Amino acid sequence: MSDIEVIKKEIEEQIAKAEDAKALDDVRVLALGKKGRVTELLKTLGAMPMEERIEFGKKINVVKAELETLIANKKQELETKLLNEKLKKEVIDVTLPCRPEVQGRIHPVSKVYEEIVAIFAEMGFSVAEGPDIEDQFHNFNALNMPPNHPARQMQDTFYINSDATKEFDMDTACVVRTHTSGVQIRTMEKQQPPIRIIAPGRTYRSDYDATHTPMFHQVEGLVIDKKTTMADLKGCLYDFMKAFFEVDDLPVRYRPSYFPFTEPSAEMDIGCLKTKEELKIGAGTDWLEVLGCGMVHPNVLRAGGIDPDEYQGFAFGMGTDRLAMLKYGIPDLRTFFESDIRWIKYYGFTPLDFSSMTSGLSNNGGLAR
Ligand code: PHE
């Protein structure tokens, strides 16, 4: 065996024996580094006669290339081995049950939000969003409530100074939105009909008792097309309520009402039985108000850049927290936002029971209690 073959064989053995990246790199330096054995051989070329030099040079280069490939392959092999060992050590047994004492809960507001989205998604609605801090144009003006409109007073608005370096100025002040209806305008600004959206979100009014908190949640709905009518509004909301309360023959009624941004306007009530001990949805002779709705006012369409001679539609707005109270029998709204761990353990839902129209909406079995 010639020198070069002996050297090659020895290096191959060293590569095979290398147990980690460091050992392998040492072998590489010893063989191919500046003073490595193969490099040293290359240096002897200069002293050789021309013909030998060409032949030997070729040989060394072939050996060099082969060793380089061997080292690269070994490197890959070592890395894979390391990764596999790591994965083995960090394995998680996903079949183990959760430990109930460390398991979080889904808040009833989140649960109801998921349920509402699941139902409206099935009806072809998409979800739109708007900012919590809103300008007066989107919260009021564009909704047919110009400055000094009496309806502005109805809403106990929190105003925010829009420029902290200046005195408060009512004309330029922003608001924390008093309702999600501003998202109607924001949607129309972005999109031409057909429109079919719901807009869930936080809303704010200066109010505090068992059924009112300064921050609460609403879901807005908006449908605009060429021939959308009050009958579509009634059918859509009726189907929604039946699905949401999971009651097939739910009694509902619409009462005439007033909102500046809809004409005609109505409020929807659902039938229930109120006793001292309980509230039963769907039976009995009592009525509960659940939402406001109506046909979008032509002025609102115009403010959103939509031609009221061509398009018409309906809108509705409901209090999500209120729906959660009714569906899950929670008596006091204030407790929703007190972050009391005992409350959430009692009224919350287990995280694995998410709502869908096929697997079940509320998964009552998923109630934590
Ligand atoms: N924005 C109204 C409220 O907060 C609800 C509503 C929305 C009524 C859309 C009609 C149409 O009370």
Short mmCIF file of C-alpha atoms and ligand atoms in Angstrom, two decimals:
data_model
loop_
_atom_site.label_atom_id
_atom_site.label_comp_id
_atom_site.label_asym_id
_atom_site.label_seq_id
_atom_site.Cartn_x
_atom_site.Cartn_y
_atom_site.Cartn_z
CA MET A 1 0.00 0.00 0.00
CA SER A 2 1.34 3.41 -0.89
CA ASP A 3 1.75 6.12 1.70
CA ILE A 4 -1.33 7.93 0.60
CA GLU A 5 -3.50 4.84 0.85
CA VAL A 6 -2.26 4.13 4.36
CA ILE A 7 -2.98 7.69 5.40
CA LYS A 8 -6.44 7.57 3.82
CA LYS A 9 -7.29 4.33 5.59
CA GLU A 10 -6.18 5.66 8.95
CA ILE A 11 -8.18 8.83 8.56
CA GLU A 12 -11.25 6.88 7.47
CA GLU A 13 -11.01 4.84 10.66
CA GLN A 14 -10.68 7.97 12.75
CA ILE A 15 -13.75 9.48 11.08
CA ALA A 16 -15.75 6.35 11.77
CA LYS A 17 -14.71 6.40 15.42
CA ALA A 18 -15.52 10.08 16.07
CA GLU A 19 -18.29 10.22 18.65
CA ASP A 20 -19.25 13.87 18.55
CA ALA A 21 -18.87 17.04 16.49
CA LYS A 22 -15.74 18.11 18.37
CA ALA A 23 -13.91 14.80 17.81
CA LEU A 24 -14.89 14.86 14.15
CA ASP A 25 -13.57 18.37 13.72
CA ASP A 26 -10.25 17.34 15.31
CA VAL A 27 -9.97 14.56 12.72
CA ARG A 28 -10.72 17.06 9.96
CA VAL A 29 -7.96 19.43 11.13
CA LEU A 30 -5.45 16.59 11.47
CA ALA A 31 -6.22 15.43 7.93
CA LEU A 32 -7.14 18.47 5.88
CA GLY A 33 -6.11 21.44 8.05
CA LYS A 34 -3.20 23.73 7.18
CA LYS A 35 -0.73 21.27 8.68
CA GLY A 36 -2.87 18.19 8.13
CA ARG A 37 -1.51 14.96 6.77
CA VAL A 38 -3.11 15.29 3.34
CA THR A 39 -2.05 18.93 3.09
CA GLU A 40 1.52 17.92 3.94
CA LEU A 41 1.43 15.39 1.10
CA LEU A 42 0.33 18.13 -1.29
CA LYS A 43 3.37 20.11 -0.25
CA THR A 44 5.68 17.33 -1.44
CA LEU A 45 4.38 17.76 -4.99
CA GLY A 46 6.75 20.64 -5.76
CA ALA A 47 9.83 18.45 -5.49
CA MET A 48 8.52 15.78 -7.89
CA PRO A 49 9.28 15.46 -11.56
CA MET A 50 6.51 16.74 -13.84
CA GLU A 51 4.81 13.45 -14.81
CA GLU A 52 4.77 12.01 -11.31
CA ARG A 53 3.53 15.30 -10.00
CA ILE A 54 0.45 15.26 -12.30
CA GLU A 55 -0.48 11.73 -11.43
CA PHE A 56 0.16 12.05 -7.70
CA GLY A 57 -1.59 15.43 -7.58
CA LYS A 58 -4.72 13.88 -9.07
CA LYS A 59 -4.62 11.04 -6.57
CA ILE A 60 -4.29 13.32 -3.59
CA ASN A 61 -7.14 15.50 -4.79
CA VAL A 62 -9.39 12.46 -5.21
CA VAL A 63 -8.51 11.28 -1.70
CA LYS A 64 -9.09 14.77 -0.33
CA ALA A 65 -12.53 14.96 -1.95
CA GLU A 66 -13.47 11.52 -0.67
CA LEU A 67 -12.43 12.40 2.87
CA GLU A 68 -14.36 15.65 2.72
CA THR A 69 -17.50 13.79 1.71
CA LEU A 70 -16.98 11.23 4.46
CA ILE A 71 -16.59 13.98 7.04
CA ALA A 72 -19.69 15.81 5.83
CA ASN A 73 -21.76 12.61 5.96
CA LYS A 74 -20.48 11.77 9.41
CA LYS A 75 -21.32 15.27 10.58
CA GLN A 76 -24.88 14.86 9.36
CA GLU A 77 -25.13 11.49 11.04
CA LEU A 78 -23.91 12.88 14.37
CA GLU A 79 -26.36 15.80 14.21
CA THR A 80 -29.28 13.49 13.52
CA LYS A 81 -28.23 11.28 16.41
CA LEU A 82 -28.05 14.27 18.74
CA LEU A 83 -31.48 15.50 17.65
CA ASN A 84 -33.04 12.08 18.13
CA GLU A 85 -31.59 11.81 21.61
CA LYS A 86 -32.94 15.25 22.46
CA LEU A 87 -36.40 14.41 21.11
CA LYS A 88 -36.40 11.18 23.09
CA LYS A 89 -35.57 13.03 26.30
CA GLU A 90 -38.15 15.76 25.75
CA VAL A 91 -40.98 13.48 24.74
CA ILE A 92 -44.47 14.51 25.91
CA ASP A 93 -47.08 11.85 26.36
CA VAL A 94 -50.09 13.54 24.75
CA THR A 95 -52.32 10.66 25.83
CA LEU A 96 -51.91 11.57 29.51
CA PRO A 97 -55.01 13.25 30.98
CA CYS A 98 -54.71 16.94 32.00
CA ARG A 99 -54.17 17.59 35.67
CA PRO A 100 -57.46 19.26 36.59
CA GLU A 101 -55.95 21.34 39.38
CA VAL A 102 -53.68 23.22 36.97
CA GLN A 103 -56.11 23.44 34.10
CA GLY A 104 -57.32 26.90 33.09
CA ARG A 105 -60.91 27.78 32.31
CA ILE A 106 -62.64 29.50 29.42
CA HIS A 107 -64.54 32.58 30.60
CA PRO A 108 -68.30 32.51 29.82
CA VAL A 109 -67.85 35.68 27.71
CA SER A 110 -65.26 33.92 25.56
CA LYS A 111 -67.44 30.84 25.35
CA VAL A 112 -70.47 32.82 24.23
CA TYR A 113 -68.30 34.72 21.75
CA GLU A 114 -67.16 31.41 20.22
CA GLU A 115 -70.73 30.17 20.05
CA ILE A 116 -71.98 33.34 18.35
CA VAL A 117 -69.18 33.26 15.78
CA ALA A 118 -69.82 29.56 15.08
CA ILE A 119 -73.53 30.17 14.41
CA PHE A 120 -73.10 33.25 12.21
CA ALA A 121 -70.17 31.68 10.33
CA GLU A 122 -72.53 28.86 9.39
CA MET A 123 -74.94 31.49 7.99
CA GLY A 124 -72.17 32.96 5.82
CA PHE A 125 -71.15 35.93 7.97
CA SER A 126 -67.53 36.96 8.42
CA VAL A 127 -66.03 38.70 11.45
CA ALA A 128 -65.10 42.41 11.26
CA GLU A 129 -63.28 44.52 13.84
CA GLY A 130 -62.96 48.15 14.84
CA PRO A 131 -60.95 50.10 17.44
CA ASP A 132 -62.02 50.48 21.10
CA ILE A 133 -61.02 54.16 21.00
CA GLU A 134 -63.21 55.64 18.30
CA ASP A 135 -63.67 59.07 16.80
CA GLN A 136 -67.02 60.84 17.07
CA PHE A 137 -67.58 60.50 13.34
CA HIS A 138 -67.72 56.68 13.48
CA ASN A 139 -69.37 56.40 16.89
CA PHE A 140 -72.01 59.12 16.33
CA ASN A 141 -72.07 61.44 13.29
CA ALA A 142 -72.00 58.80 10.57
CA LEU A 143 -74.68 56.88 12.46
CA ASN A 144 -77.12 59.71 11.97
CA MET A 145 -76.33 61.30 15.32
CA PRO A 146 -74.95 64.79 14.58
CA PRO A 147 -73.54 66.88 17.48
CA ASN A 148 -76.30 67.83 19.96
CA HIS A 149 -78.52 64.94 18.83
CA PRO A 150 -80.46 63.93 21.97
CA ALA A 151 -79.58 60.25 21.48
CA ARG A 152 -75.95 61.07 22.30
CA GLN A 153 -77.01 61.75 25.87
CA MET A 154 -78.69 58.35 26.14
CA GLN A 155 -75.35 56.58 26.01
CA ASP A 156 -73.41 57.90 29.04
CA THR A 157 -70.31 58.35 26.95
CA PHE A 158 -66.73 58.42 28.21
CA TYR A 159 -64.90 61.12 26.24
CA ILE A 160 -61.13 61.18 25.80
CA ASN A 161 -59.06 64.26 25.07
CA SER A 162 -57.50 63.65 21.67
CA ASP A 163 -54.50 65.90 22.40
CA ALA A 164 -53.04 65.56 25.90
CA THR A 165 -50.98 68.76 25.54
CA LYS A 166 -54.10 70.90 25.11
CA GLU A 167 -57.25 71.70 27.09
CA PHE A 168 -60.10 69.22 26.65
CA ASP A 169 -62.00 70.10 23.50
CA MET A 170 -65.40 68.51 22.96
CA ASP A 171 -65.27 69.06 19.20
CA THR A 172 -62.14 67.02 18.63
CA ALA A 173 -62.46 64.59 21.58
CA CYS A 174 -62.48 60.83 20.96
CA VAL A 175 -64.66 58.34 22.81
CA VAL A 176 -64.25 54.80 24.07
CA ARG A 177 -66.90 53.37 21.80
CA THR A 178 -70.36 53.26 23.34
CA HIS A 179 -71.45 50.52 20.94
CA THR A 180 -70.04 48.39 18.13
CA SER A 181 -72.20 50.18 15.55
CA GLY A 182 -69.20 52.23 14.39
CA VAL A 183 -67.88 49.06 12.78
CA GLN A 184 -70.87 49.26 10.40
CA ILE A 185 -69.40 52.47 8.99
CA ARG A 186 -65.83 51.17 8.98
CA THR A 187 -66.95 48.10 7.04
CA MET A 188 -68.90 50.14 4.46
CA GLU A 189 -65.87 52.39 3.98
CA LYS A 190 -63.76 49.37 3.09
CA GLN A 191 -66.20 47.21 1.20
CA GLN A 192 -69.05 47.55 -1.27
CA PRO A 193 -72.15 45.31 -0.91
CA PRO A 194 -72.96 42.52 -0.62
CA ILE A 195 -71.95 42.85 3.03
CA ARG A 196 -72.60 40.23 5.67
CA ILE A 197 -70.55 40.74 8.85
CA ILE A 198 -70.70 40.45 12.58
CA ALA A 199 -68.47 42.67 14.73
CA PRO A 200 -67.85 41.46 18.27
CA GLY A 201 -65.98 43.66 20.72
CA ARG A 202 -65.69 45.66 23.93
CA THR A 203 -67.89 48.69 24.50
CA TYR A 204 -67.99 51.28 27.30
CA ARG A 205 -70.60 53.35 29.12
CA SER A 206 -70.66 55.09 32.46
CA ASP A 207 -73.02 52.71 34.24
CA TYR A 208 -72.68 50.24 37.12
CA ASP A 209 -75.22 47.87 38.71
CA ALA A 210 -76.17 44.16 38.66
CA THR A 211 -76.85 44.24 34.91
CA HIS A 212 -74.46 47.02 33.83
CA THR A 213 -70.68 47.35 33.95
CA PRO A 214 -68.66 50.28 32.52
CA MET A 215 -67.02 47.85 30.09
CA PHE A 216 -69.22 45.27 28.43
CA HIS A 217 -69.35 43.28 25.21
CA GLN A 218 -71.52 43.60 22.14
CA VAL A 219 -71.89 41.84 18.83
CA GLU A 220 -72.95 44.00 15.92
CA GLY A 221 -74.45 42.55 12.76
CA LEU A 222 -74.74 44.15 9.33
CA VAL A 223 -76.22 42.79 6.12
CA ILE A 224 -76.48 44.92 2.99
CA ASP A 225 -77.56 43.82 -0.45
CA LYS A 226 -79.99 44.89 -3.18
CA LYS A 227 -83.11 43.25 -1.78
CA THR A 228 -82.44 42.65 1.92
CA THR A 229 -85.68 43.17 3.86
CA MET A 230 -87.10 43.25 7.38
CA ALA A 231 -88.27 39.67 6.77
CA ASP A 232 -84.63 38.61 6.29
CA LEU A 233 -83.76 40.38 9.53
CA LYS A 234 -86.48 38.54 11.44
CA GLY A 235 -85.59 35.15 9.96
CA CYS A 236 -81.88 35.58 10.55
CA LEU A 237 -82.26 36.62 14.19
CA TYR A 238 -84.89 33.96 14.90
CA ASP A 239 -82.60 31.23 13.54
CA PHE A 240 -79.72 32.65 15.54
CA MET A 241 -81.61 32.73 18.84
CA LYS A 242 -82.90 29.18 18.41
CA ALA A 243 -79.39 27.92 17.69
CA PHE A 244 -77.82 29.97 20.48
CA PHE A 245 -80.24 28.96 23.25
CA GLU A 246 -80.48 25.44 21.82
CA VAL A 247 -84.29 25.59 22.06
CA ASP A 248 -86.28 24.56 18.96
CA ASP A 249 -89.61 26.26 19.58
CA LEU A 250 -88.32 29.46 21.12
CA PRO A 251 -91.04 32.13 21.41
CA VAL A 252 -89.81 35.50 20.13
CA ARG A 253 -91.41 38.89 19.51
CA TYR A 254 -90.35 42.18 18.01
CA ARG A 255 -91.37 45.48 19.60
CA PRO A 256 -91.16 48.81 17.75
CA SER A 257 -88.28 50.90 19.06
CA TYR A 258 -86.06 53.82 18.12
CA PHE A 259 -82.40 54.05 17.10
CA PRO A 260 -81.16 57.00 15.04
CA PHE A 261 -79.26 54.67 12.71
CA THR A 262 -82.12 52.31 11.80
CA GLU A 263 -85.58 52.95 10.38
CA PRO A 264 -87.79 51.19 11.20
CA SER A 265 -86.22 50.02 14.46
CA ALA A 266 -87.20 47.17 16.75
CA GLU A 267 -86.20 45.34 19.87
CA MET A 268 -86.32 41.58 20.07
CA ASP A 269 -87.63 39.72 23.12
CA ILE A 270 -87.46 36.01 23.84
CA GLY A 271 -90.03 34.08 25.86
CA CYS A 272 -89.06 32.78 29.27
CA LEU A 273 -90.27 31.74 32.68
CA LYS A 274 -89.09 33.85 35.58
CA THR A 275 -89.47 32.47 39.08
CA LYS A 276 -87.69 33.41 42.26
CA GLU A 277 -85.33 30.45 41.90
CA GLU A 278 -84.71 30.25 38.20
CA LEU A 279 -84.99 31.67 34.76
CA LYS A 280 -86.04 29.22 32.08
CA ILE A 281 -85.57 30.23 28.47
CA GLY A 282 -88.23 29.16 25.99
CA ALA A 283 -91.20 28.46 28.27
CA GLY A 284 -93.68 30.52 30.27
CA THR A 285 -95.27 33.89 29.83
CA ASP A 286 -92.50 36.38 30.52
CA TRP A 287 -90.38 38.25 27.98
CA LEU A 288 -86.74 39.25 28.03
CA GLU A 289 -85.22 41.88 25.81
CA VAL A 290 -82.14 40.54 24.01
CA LEU A 291 -81.22 42.96 21.22
CA GLY A 292 -81.86 46.07 19.18
CA CYS A 293 -82.19 45.98 15.41
CA GLY A 294 -83.69 47.60 12.33
CA MET A 295 -83.28 48.52 8.66
CA VAL A 296 -80.13 50.60 8.08
CA HIS A 297 -81.08 54.29 7.77
CA PRO A 298 -80.38 55.77 4.29
CA ASN A 299 -78.25 58.51 5.93
CA VAL A 300 -76.02 55.81 7.41
CA LEU A 301 -75.57 54.10 4.04
CA ARG A 302 -74.71 57.46 2.51
CA ALA A 303 -72.17 58.22 5.27
CA GLY A 304 -70.55 54.85 4.55
CA GLY A 305 -70.33 55.62 0.82
CA ILE A 306 -73.12 53.31 -0.29
CA ASP A 307 -75.97 54.45 -2.55
CA PRO A 308 -79.28 54.02 -0.65
CA ASP A 309 -81.22 54.04 -3.94
CA GLU A 310 -79.43 50.88 -4.96
CA TYR A 311 -78.82 49.07 -1.68
CA GLN A 312 -80.60 48.40 1.58
CA GLY A 313 -79.94 46.25 4.61
CA PHE A 314 -80.42 45.47 8.24
CA ALA A 315 -78.34 45.81 11.38
CA PHE A 316 -78.55 44.51 14.91
CA GLY A 317 -76.62 44.82 18.14
CA MET A 318 -76.71 42.57 21.16
CA GLY A 319 -75.08 42.47 24.55
CA THR A 320 -72.92 39.37 24.70
CA ASP A 321 -72.57 39.39 28.50
CA ARG A 322 -76.32 39.52 28.87
CA LEU A 323 -76.68 36.50 26.57
CA ALA A 324 -74.11 34.66 28.71
CA MET A 325 -76.05 35.52 31.89
CA LEU A 326 -79.26 34.21 30.36
CA LYS A 327 -77.84 31.05 28.83
CA TYR A 328 -75.69 29.99 31.75
CA GLY A 329 -77.80 31.33 34.63
CA ILE A 330 -75.26 33.81 36.00
CA PRO A 331 -77.12 36.37 38.15
CA ASP A 332 -74.75 39.36 38.50
CA LEU A 333 -72.84 40.94 35.62
CA ARG A 334 -70.33 42.65 37.89
CA THR A 335 -68.88 39.28 38.91
CA PHE A 336 -67.85 38.67 35.27
CA PHE A 337 -64.97 41.10 35.52
CA GLU A 338 -63.79 40.67 39.12
CA SER A 339 -61.18 38.03 38.23
CA ASP A 340 -62.22 35.84 41.13
CA ILE A 341 -60.63 32.42 40.63
CA ARG A 342 -63.48 30.68 42.52
CA TRP A 343 -66.01 32.26 40.18
CA ILE A 344 -64.21 31.19 37.02
CA LYS A 345 -63.78 27.66 38.39
CA TYR A 346 -67.53 27.49 38.90
CA TYR A 347 -68.83 29.26 35.80
CA GLY A 348 -65.92 28.65 33.41
CA PHE A 349 -65.60 25.98 30.72
CA THR A 350 -62.92 23.40 30.14
CA PRO A 351 -60.62 24.48 27.31
CA LEU A 352 -60.97 21.34 25.22
CA ASP A 353 -64.69 21.76 24.60
CA PHE A 354 -64.73 24.30 21.85
CA SER A 355 -67.96 25.32 20.17
CA SER A 356 -68.92 24.17 16.73
CA MET A 357 -72.20 23.61 14.93
CA THR A 358 -71.33 19.96 14.31
CA SER A 359 -69.81 18.84 17.62
CA GLY A 360 -72.22 20.83 19.79
CA LEU A 361 -72.37 24.47 20.76
CA SER A 362 -72.31 24.80 24.50
CA ASN A 363 -71.05 21.30 25.36
CA ASN A 364 -72.87 21.52 28.64
CA GLY A 365 -70.86 18.49 29.68
CA GLY A 366 -67.87 20.81 29.38
CA LEU A 367 -69.13 23.08 32.16
CA ALA A 368 -66.43 23.08 34.76
CA ARG A 369 -68.87 22.54 37.61
N1 PHE B 1 -76.07 50.16 18.94
C1 PHE B 1 -77.32 49.83 19.60
C2 PHE B 1 -77.08 49.83 21.11
O1 PHE B 1 -75.95 49.81 21.54
C3 PHE B 1 -77.84 48.50 19.16
C4 PHE B 1 -78.24 48.46 17.72
C5 PHE B 1 -77.32 48.08 16.75
C6 PHE B 1 -79.54 48.78 17.34
C7 PHE B 1 -77.71 48.04 15.41
C8 PHE B 1 -79.92 48.73 16.01
C9 PHE B 1 -79.01 48.38 15.06
O2 PHE B 1 -78.01 49.83 21.88
#
